[in-house]
Amino acid sequence: MTTLDPAIAGRLKRNPDGLVPAVVQQHDTGEVLMLGWMDDEALARTLTTGRATYWSRSRQEYWLKGETSGHVQWVKEVRLDCDGDTILVKVDQVGAACHTGDRTCFDADLLSGADRPGPDARG
Amino acid sequence: MTTLDPAIAGRLKRNPDGLVPAVVQQHDTGEVLMLGWMDDEALARTLTTGRATYWSRSRQEYWLKGETSGHVQWVKEVRLDCDGDTILVKVDQVGAACHTGDRTCFDADLLSGADRPGPDARG
């Protein structure tokens, strides 16, 4: 069913849907671009093709990032976390990572931080 | 039950357990430190106290990061992604983020990348 290296598959801890969250980071600037989800096959394709591939939970199909938009993610490095339940994918992002056209999926909605006027902000 | 701002709560998309993944990033270096999980209350505490708080899925309790280890995460910025189902927390990490003592939870397990000897590596 999948071409994933059994030594890697044995370390993965999947959620009840068989998926693992993948944090996607621009390799040189360190920007966190988005969070995707991978099953074993998506991870195998990401590792072997060098292009980030996810499982689309909304469309229920494999999603080769940039296939329609051209906003490809070239894979530079893939890491697994200490307990095997999160993947970190460092990529070179072509164009916008976000479907809104923003560079990252986190650009638009600041909940708290230095740039956000607090309750005491004036003027 | 929770003190989370209703305007924020209304934008959150939670998994069946009521949780949202939180990508945790060192604010100045850009290192991705770990992935945690937050429910509404954990996010509310993170926003109001300025110290990152998660829901521990293994212990089934709130987890004030650093409470026992001293490895506190001081919150610099909190963002929500474009579809409201991932949080990005930029922090100032005291000491190691990982329970193994590594700086990040992604230090130890490289699946693919420039530093990993490929099948053609010799010597």
PDB file of C-alpha atoms in Angstrom:
ATOM      1  CA  MET A   1       0.000   0.000   0.000  1.00  0.00           C
ATOM      2  CA  THR A   2       2.783   2.414   0.866  1.00  0.00           C
ATOM      3  CA  THR A   3       6.398   2.750  -0.127  1.00  0.00           C
ATOM      4  CA  LEU A   4       7.488   4.297   3.173  1.00  0.00           C
ATOM      5  CA  ASP A   5      10.692   2.870   4.640  1.00  0.00           C
ATOM      6  CA  PRO A   6       9.549   0.418   7.360  1.00  0.00           C
ATOM      7  CA  ALA A   7      12.186   1.813   9.734  1.00  0.00           C
ATOM      8  CA  ILE A   8      10.484   5.207   9.499  1.00  0.00           C
ATOM      9  CA  ALA A   9       6.946   3.813   9.490  1.00  0.00           C
ATOM     10  CA  GLY A  10       7.744   2.002  12.731  1.00  0.00           C
ATOM     11  CA  ARG A  11       8.564   5.279  14.472  1.00  0.00           C
ATOM     12  CA  LEU A  12       5.449   7.190  13.333  1.00  0.00           C
ATOM     13  CA  LYS A  13       2.592   7.749  15.751  1.00  0.00           C
ATOM     14  CA  ARG A  14      -0.548   8.467  13.761  1.00  0.00           C
ATOM     15  CA  ASN A  15      -3.857   9.954  14.858  1.00  0.00           C
ATOM     16  CA  PRO A  16      -7.054   7.863  14.577  1.00  0.00           C
ATOM     17  CA  ASP A  17      -7.288   8.865  10.892  1.00  0.00           C
ATOM     18  CA  GLY A  18      -3.771   7.577  10.222  1.00  0.00           C
ATOM     19  CA  LEU A  19      -2.367  11.091   9.889  1.00  0.00           C
ATOM     20  CA  VAL A  20       0.572  12.992  11.376  1.00  0.00           C
ATOM     21  CA  PRO A  21       0.758  16.807  11.449  1.00  0.00           C
ATOM     22  CA  ALA A  22       3.565  18.292   9.368  1.00  0.00           C
ATOM     23  CA  VAL A  23       4.922  21.723  10.273  1.00  0.00           C
ATOM     24  CA  VAL A  24       6.203  23.398   7.122  1.00  0.00           C
ATOM     25  CA  GLN A  25       9.013  25.906   7.437  1.00  0.00           C
ATOM     26  CA  GLN A  26      10.891  28.014   4.891  1.00  0.00           C
ATOM     27  CA  HIS A  27      14.405  26.579   5.119  1.00  0.00           C
ATOM     28  CA  ASP A  28      16.403  29.806   5.039  1.00  0.00           C
ATOM     29  CA  THR A  29      14.238  32.480   6.664  1.00  0.00           C
ATOM     30  CA  GLY A  30      12.707  30.161   9.282  1.00  0.00           C
ATOM     31  CA  GLU A  31       9.154  31.364   8.561  1.00  0.00           C
ATOM     32  CA  VAL A  32       6.487  28.853   9.573  1.00  0.00           C
ATOM     33  CA  LEU A  33       4.465  28.622   6.373  1.00  0.00           C
ATOM     34  CA  MET A  34       1.582  26.250   7.159  1.00  0.00           C
ATOM     35  CA  LEU A  35       0.593  23.013   8.841  1.00  0.00           C
ATOM     36  CA  GLY A  36      -0.272  20.053   6.635  1.00  0.00           C
ATOM     37  CA  TRP A  37      -1.189  16.441   7.347  1.00  0.00           C
ATOM     38  CA  MET A  38       0.587  13.351   6.053  1.00  0.00           C
ATOM     39  CA  ASP A  39      -0.181   9.671   6.031  1.00  0.00           C
ATOM     40  CA  ASP A  40       2.566   7.136   5.357  1.00  0.00           C
ATOM     41  CA  GLU A  41       2.196   7.426   1.596  1.00  0.00           C
ATOM     42  CA  ALA A  42       2.307  11.243   1.597  1.00  0.00           C
ATOM     43  CA  LEU A  43       5.486  11.119   3.682  1.00  0.00           C
ATOM     44  CA  ALA A  44       6.983   8.509   1.361  1.00  0.00           C
ATOM     45  CA  ARG A  45       6.208  10.666  -1.681  1.00  0.00           C
ATOM     46  CA  THR A  46       7.634  13.749   0.048  1.00  0.00           C
ATOM     47  CA  LEU A  47      10.874  11.909   0.836  1.00  0.00           C
ATOM     48  CA  THR A  48      11.315  10.281  -2.561  1.00  0.00           C
ATOM     49  CA  THR A  49      10.151  13.034  -4.929  1.00  0.00           C
ATOM     50  CA  GLY A  50      11.551  16.049  -3.071  1.00  0.00           C
ATOM     51  CA  ARG A  51       8.224  17.848  -3.418  1.00  0.00           C
ATOM     52  CA  ALA A  52       5.984  18.231  -0.380  1.00  0.00           C
ATOM     53  CA  THR A  53       2.863  16.086  -0.594  1.00  0.00           C
ATOM     54  CA  TYR A  54       0.035  16.071   1.944  1.00  0.00           C
ATOM     55  CA  TRP A  55      -3.250  14.328   2.582  1.00  0.00           C
ATOM     56  CA  SER A  56      -6.049  16.814   2.024  1.00  0.00           C
ATOM     57  CA  ARG A  57      -8.580  16.234   4.792  1.00  0.00           C
ATOM     58  CA  SER A  58     -11.186  18.382   3.042  1.00  0.00           C
ATOM     59  CA  ARG A  59     -10.835  16.730  -0.366  1.00  0.00           C
ATOM     60  CA  GLN A  60      -9.821  13.290   0.978  1.00  0.00           C
ATOM     61  CA  GLU A  61      -7.062  12.894  -1.575  1.00  0.00           C
ATOM     62  CA  TYR A  62      -3.317  13.348  -1.946  1.00  0.00           C
ATOM     63  CA  TRP A  63      -2.322  16.924  -2.441  1.00  0.00           C
ATOM     64  CA  LEU A  64       0.908  17.647  -4.278  1.00  0.00           C
ATOM     65  CA  LYS A  65       1.469  21.189  -3.083  1.00  0.00           C
ATOM     66  CA  GLY A  66       1.647  23.579  -6.033  1.00  0.00           C
ATOM     67  CA  GLU A  67       0.251  21.116  -8.564  1.00  0.00           C
ATOM     68  CA  THR A  68      -2.456  23.552  -9.635  1.00  0.00           C
ATOM     69  CA  SER A  69      -1.189  26.860  -8.185  1.00  0.00           C
ATOM     70  CA  GLY A  70       2.454  26.466  -9.153  1.00  0.00           C
ATOM     71  CA  HIS A  71       3.348  27.253  -5.540  1.00  0.00           C
ATOM     72  CA  VAL A  72       5.576  24.232  -5.172  1.00  0.00           C
ATOM     73  CA  GLN A  73       7.469  23.349  -1.995  1.00  0.00           C
ATOM     74  CA  TRP A  74      10.919  21.922  -2.745  1.00  0.00           C
ATOM     75  CA  VAL A  75      11.950  19.757   0.170  1.00  0.00           C
ATOM     76  CA  LYS A  76      15.261  20.582   1.841  1.00  0.00           C
ATOM     77  CA  GLU A  77      15.023  18.548   5.031  1.00  0.00           C
ATOM     78  CA  VAL A  78      12.534  16.315   6.842  1.00  0.00           C
ATOM     79  CA  ARG A  79      12.628  15.604  10.577  1.00  0.00           C
ATOM     80  CA  LEU A  80      10.546  13.599  13.020  1.00  0.00           C
ATOM     81  CA  ASP A  81      10.012  14.795  16.579  1.00  0.00           C
ATOM     82  CA  CYS A  82      11.047  13.061  19.796  1.00  0.00           C
ATOM     83  CA  ASP A  83       7.883  11.009  20.168  1.00  0.00           C
ATOM     84  CA  GLY A  84       7.224  10.394  16.479  1.00  0.00           C
ATOM     85  CA  ASP A  85       3.935  12.248  16.246  1.00  0.00           C
ATOM     86  CA  THR A  86       4.969  15.426  14.405  1.00  0.00           C
ATOM     87  CA  ILE A  87       6.944  15.967  11.199  1.00  0.00           C
ATOM     88  CA  LEU A  88       8.991  19.074  10.397  1.00  0.00           C
ATOM     89  CA  VAL A  89       9.447  19.766   6.690  1.00  0.00           C
ATOM     90  CA  LYS A  90      11.923  22.456   5.696  1.00  0.00           C
ATOM     91  CA  VAL A  91      11.206  23.631   2.168  1.00  0.00           C
ATOM     92  CA  ASP A  92      11.946  26.232  -0.430  1.00  0.00           C
ATOM     93  CA  GLN A  93       8.497  27.714  -1.031  1.00  0.00           C
ATOM     94  CA  VAL A  94       7.752  29.046  -4.517  1.00  0.00           C
ATOM     95  CA  GLY A  95       5.409  32.036  -4.212  1.00  0.00           C
ATOM     96  CA  ALA A  96       2.690  32.026  -1.583  1.00  0.00           C
ATOM     97  CA  ALA A  97       2.213  29.117   0.800  1.00  0.00           C
ATOM     98  CA  CYS A  98      -1.347  30.157   1.653  1.00  0.00           C
ATOM     99  CA  HIS A  99      -4.380  29.725  -0.585  1.00  0.00           C
ATOM    100  CA  THR A 100      -5.327  33.329   0.277  1.00  0.00           C
ATOM    101  CA  GLY A 101      -2.228  34.555  -1.523  1.00  0.00           C
ATOM    102  CA  ASP A 102      -0.425  35.420   1.698  1.00  0.00           C
ATOM    103  CA  ARG A 103       3.146  34.243   2.037  1.00  0.00           C
ATOM    104  CA  THR A 104       2.247  32.159   5.112  1.00  0.00           C
ATOM    105  CA  CYS A 105      -1.036  30.871   6.520  1.00  0.00           C
ATOM    106  CA  PHE A 106      -0.319  32.814   9.729  1.00  0.00           C
ATOM    107  CA  ASP A 107       0.048  36.302   8.244  1.00  0.00           C
ATOM    108  CA  ALA A 108      -3.500  37.556   8.675  1.00  0.00           C
ATOM    109  CA  ASP A 109      -4.725  36.726  12.177  1.00  0.00           C
ATOM    110  CA  LEU A 110      -2.643  38.065  15.066  1.00  0.00           C
ATOM    111  CA  LEU A 111      -4.234  37.178  18.423  1.00  0.00           C
ATOM    112  CA  SER A 112      -1.578  38.673  20.669  1.00  0.00           C
ATOM    113  CA  GLY A 113       1.803  40.285  20.274  1.00  0.00           C
ATOM    114  CA  ALA A 114       3.884  43.396  20.008  1.00  0.00           C
ATOM    115  CA  ASP A 115       2.204  44.648  16.853  1.00  0.00           C
ATOM    116  CA  ARG A 116      -1.303  44.333  18.216  1.00  0.00           C
ATOM    117  CA  PRO A 117      -2.681  47.315  20.120  1.00  0.00           C
ATOM    118  CA  GLY A 118      -3.451  46.239  23.670  1.00  0.00           C
ATOM    119  CA  PRO A 119      -6.320  47.503  25.819  1.00  0.00           C
ATOM    120  CA  ASP A 120      -4.194  50.477  26.859  1.00  0.00           C
ATOM    121  CA  ALA A 121      -3.241  51.504  23.338  1.00  0.00           C
ATOM    122  CA  ARG A 122      -4.198  55.071  22.522  1.00  0.00           C
ATOM    123  CA  GLY A 123      -4.447  57.111  19.361  1.00  0.00           C
TER     124      GLY A 123
ATOM    125  CA  MET B   1     -16.001  27.089  31.573  1.00  0.00           C
ATOM    126  CA  THR B   2     -13.390  29.049  29.654  1.00  0.00           C
ATOM    127  CA  THR B   3     -12.216  32.623  29.707  1.00  0.00           C
ATOM    128  CA  LEU B   4     -11.303  32.708  26.014  1.00  0.00           C
ATOM    129  CA  ASP B   5     -12.459  35.805  24.150  1.00  0.00           C
ATOM    130  CA  PRO B   6     -15.630  34.720  22.274  1.00  0.00           C
ATOM    131  CA  ALA B   7     -14.397  36.503  19.140  1.00  0.00           C
ATOM    132  CA  ILE B   8     -11.373  34.190  19.117  1.00  0.00           C
ATOM    133  CA  ALA B   9     -13.305  31.093  20.206  1.00  0.00           C
ATOM    134  CA  GLY B  10     -15.650  31.639  17.272  1.00  0.00           C
ATOM    135  CA  ARG B  11     -12.776  31.396  14.796  1.00  0.00           C
ATOM    136  CA  LEU B  12     -11.207  28.217  16.239  1.00  0.00           C
ATOM    137  CA  LYS B  13     -11.713  24.898  14.480  1.00  0.00           C
ATOM    138  CA  ARG B  14     -11.100  22.115  16.976  1.00  0.00           C
ATOM    139  CA  ASN B  15     -10.488  18.412  16.412  1.00  0.00           C
ATOM    140  CA  PRO B  16     -12.968  15.853  17.811  1.00  0.00           C
ATOM    141  CA  ASP B  17     -11.192  16.110  21.199  1.00  0.00           C
ATOM    142  CA  GLY B  18     -11.682  19.886  21.266  1.00  0.00           C
ATOM    143  CA  LEU B  19      -7.999  20.547  20.599  1.00  0.00           C
ATOM    144  CA  VAL B  20      -6.030  22.673  18.144  1.00  0.00           C
ATOM    145  CA  PRO B  21      -2.361  22.012  17.301  1.00  0.00           C
ATOM    146  CA  ALA B  22       0.020  24.789  18.362  1.00  0.00           C
ATOM    147  CA  VAL B  23       3.325  25.179  16.538  1.00  0.00           C
ATOM    148  CA  VAL B  24       5.870  26.651  18.936  1.00  0.00           C
ATOM    149  CA  GLN B  25       8.677  28.749  17.517  1.00  0.00           C
ATOM    150  CA  GLN B  26      11.603  30.572  19.121  1.00  0.00           C
ATOM    151  CA  HIS B  27      10.762  34.201  18.366  1.00  0.00           C
ATOM    152  CA  ASP B  28      14.218  35.443  17.377  1.00  0.00           C
ATOM    153  CA  THR B  29      16.035  32.487  15.810  1.00  0.00           C
ATOM    154  CA  GLY B  30      12.962  31.023  14.099  1.00  0.00           C
ATOM    155  CA  GLU B  31      13.677  27.495  15.389  1.00  0.00           C
ATOM    156  CA  VAL B  32      10.587  25.291  15.501  1.00  0.00           C
ATOM    157  CA  LEU B  33      10.759  23.999  19.070  1.00  0.00           C
ATOM    158  CA  MET B  34       7.817  21.600  19.421  1.00  0.00           C
ATOM    159  CA  LEU B  35       4.161  21.027  18.663  1.00  0.00           C
ATOM    160  CA  GLY B  36       1.683  21.256  21.527  1.00  0.00           C
ATOM    161  CA  TRP B  37      -2.096  21.009  21.741  1.00  0.00           C
ATOM    162  CA  MET B  38      -4.462  23.618  23.147  1.00  0.00           C
ATOM    163  CA  ASP B  39      -8.100  23.674  24.045  1.00  0.00           C
ATOM    164  CA  ASP B  40      -9.920  26.973  24.536  1.00  0.00           C
ATOM    165  CA  GLU B  41      -8.826  27.265  28.156  1.00  0.00           C
ATOM    166  CA  ALA B  42      -5.155  26.554  27.407  1.00  0.00           C
ATOM    167  CA  LEU B  43      -5.217  29.231  24.709  1.00  0.00           C
ATOM    168  CA  ALA B  44      -6.932  31.671  27.076  1.00  0.00           C
ATOM    169  CA  ARG B  45      -4.290  31.045  29.748  1.00  0.00           C
ATOM    170  CA  THR B  46      -1.498  31.418  27.189  1.00  0.00           C
ATOM    171  CA  LEU B  47      -2.898  34.765  26.034  1.00  0.00           C
ATOM    172  CA  THR B  48      -3.599  36.174  29.484  1.00  0.00           C
ATOM    173  CA  THR B  49      -0.610  34.925  31.489  1.00  0.00           C
ATOM    174  CA  GLY B  50       2.093  35.272  28.829  1.00  0.00           C
ATOM    175  CA  ARG B  51       3.336  31.761  29.583  1.00  0.00           C
ATOM    176  CA  ALA B  52       2.619  28.957  27.127  1.00  0.00           C
ATOM    177  CA  THR B  53       0.083  26.461  28.451  1.00  0.00           C
ATOM    178  CA  TYR B  54      -1.001  23.283  26.682  1.00  0.00           C
ATOM    179  CA  TRP B  55      -3.374  20.390  27.153  1.00  0.00           C
ATOM    180  CA  SER B  56      -1.329  17.274  27.864  1.00  0.00           C
ATOM    181  CA  ARG B  57      -2.951  14.452  25.908  1.00  0.00           C
ATOM    182  CA  SER B  58      -0.928  11.813  27.776  1.00  0.00           C
ATOM    183  CA  ARG B  59      -1.664  13.146  31.263  1.00  0.00           C
ATOM    184  CA  GLN B  60      -5.099  14.600  30.398  1.00  0.00           C
ATOM    185  CA  GLU B  61      -4.419  17.813  32.274  1.00  0.00           C
ATOM    186  CA  TYR B  62      -3.277  21.382  31.689  1.00  0.00           C
ATOM    187  CA  TRP B  63       0.445  21.667  31.247  1.00  0.00           C
ATOM    188  CA  LEU B  64       2.100  24.945  32.129  1.00  0.00           C
ATOM    189  CA  LYS B  65       5.314  24.509  30.185  1.00  0.00           C
ATOM    190  CA  GLY B  66       8.313  24.721  32.511  1.00  0.00           C
ATOM    191  CA  GLU B  67       6.300  24.398  35.716  1.00  0.00           C
ATOM    192  CA  THR B  68       8.425  21.470  36.901  1.00  0.00           C
ATOM    193  CA  SER B  69      11.478  21.709  34.601  1.00  0.00           C
ATOM    194  CA  GLY B  70      11.930  25.466  34.755  1.00  0.00           C
ATOM    195  CA  HIS B  71      12.003  25.464  30.955  1.00  0.00           C
ATOM    196  CA  VAL B  72       9.401  28.182  30.657  1.00  0.00           C
ATOM    197  CA  GLN B  73       8.142  29.589  27.364  1.00  0.00           C
ATOM    198  CA  TRP B  74       7.533  33.338  27.551  1.00  0.00           C
ATOM    199  CA  VAL B  75       4.957  34.241  24.937  1.00  0.00           C
ATOM    200  CA  LYS B  76       5.919  36.925  22.425  1.00  0.00           C
ATOM    201  CA  GLU B  77       3.194  36.528  19.815  1.00  0.00           C
ATOM    202  CA  VAL B  78       0.215  34.276  19.082  1.00  0.00           C
ATOM    203  CA  ARG B  79      -1.300  33.818  15.633  1.00  0.00           C
ATOM    204  CA  LEU B  80      -4.137  31.788  14.155  1.00  0.00           C
ATOM    205  CA  ASP B  81      -3.907  30.339  10.656  1.00  0.00           C
ATOM    206  CA  CYS B  82      -6.130  31.095   7.670  1.00  0.00           C
ATOM    207  CA  ASP B  83      -8.712  28.436   8.437  1.00  0.00           C
ATOM    208  CA  GLY B  84      -8.567  28.633  12.218  1.00  0.00           C
ATOM    209  CA  ASP B  85      -7.298  25.127  12.852  1.00  0.00           C
ATOM    210  CA  THR B  86      -3.649  25.790  13.778  1.00  0.00           C
ATOM    211  CA  ILE B  87      -2.066  28.176  16.274  1.00  0.00           C
ATOM    212  CA  LEU B  88       1.447  29.623  15.982  1.00  0.00           C
ATOM    213  CA  VAL B  89       3.041  30.613  19.288  1.00  0.00           C
ATOM    214  CA  LYS B  90       6.263  32.603  19.167  1.00  0.00           C
ATOM    215  CA  VAL B  91       8.071  32.326  22.470  1.00  0.00           C
ATOM    216  CA  ASP B  92      11.296  32.964  24.292  1.00  0.00           C
ATOM    217  CA  GLN B  93      12.280  29.453  25.381  1.00  0.00           C
ATOM    218  CA  VAL B  94      14.233  29.112  28.620  1.00  0.00           C
ATOM    219  CA  GLY B  95      16.634  26.164  28.318  1.00  0.00           C
ATOM    220  CA  ALA B  96      15.559  23.069  26.426  1.00  0.00           C
ATOM    221  CA  ALA B  97      12.143  22.787  24.815  1.00  0.00           C
ATOM    222  CA  CYS B  98      12.342  18.983  24.621  1.00  0.00           C
ATOM    223  CA  HIS B  99      11.932  16.592  27.539  1.00  0.00           C
ATOM    224  CA  THR B 100      15.025  14.745  26.257  1.00  0.00           C
ATOM    225  CA  GLY B 101      17.145  17.800  27.030  1.00  0.00           C
ATOM    226  CA  ASP B 102      17.520  18.733  23.368  1.00  0.00           C
ATOM    227  CA  ARG B 103      16.920  22.341  22.451  1.00  0.00           C
ATOM    228  CA  THR B 104      14.064  21.351  20.116  1.00  0.00           C
ATOM    229  CA  CYS B 105      11.958  18.214  19.765  1.00  0.00           C
ATOM    230  CA  PHE B 106      13.194  17.886  16.177  1.00  0.00           C
ATOM    231  CA  ASP B 107      16.942  17.768  16.846  1.00  0.00           C
ATOM    232  CA  ALA B 108      17.453  14.012  17.007  1.00  0.00           C
ATOM    233  CA  ASP B 109      15.641  12.360  14.109  1.00  0.00           C
ATOM    234  CA  LEU B 110      16.617  13.517  10.621  1.00  0.00           C
ATOM    235  CA  LEU B 111      14.713  11.550   7.961  1.00  0.00           C
ATOM    236  CA  SER B 112      16.080  13.345   4.914  1.00  0.00           C
ATOM    237  CA  GLY B 113      18.297  16.309   4.210  1.00  0.00           C
ATOM    238  CA  ALA B 114      21.697  17.661   3.391  1.00  0.00           C
ATOM    239  CA  ASP B 115      23.325  16.418   6.581  1.00  0.00           C
ATOM    240  CA  ARG B 116      22.138  12.848   6.220  1.00  0.00           C
ATOM    241  CA  PRO B 117      24.392  10.476   4.279  1.00  0.00           C
ATOM    242  CA  GLY B 118      22.522   9.241   1.228  1.00  0.00           C
ATOM    243  CA  PRO B 119      22.789   5.770  -0.309  1.00  0.00           C
ATOM    244  CA  ASP B 120      25.869   6.883  -2.248  1.00  0.00           C
ATOM    245  CA  ALA B 121      27.727   8.249   0.777  1.00  0.00           C
ATOM    246  CA  ARG B 122      31.113   6.624   1.300  1.00  0.00           C
ATOM    247  CA  GLY B 123      33.679   6.554   4.055  1.00  0.00           C
TER     248      GLY B 123
END
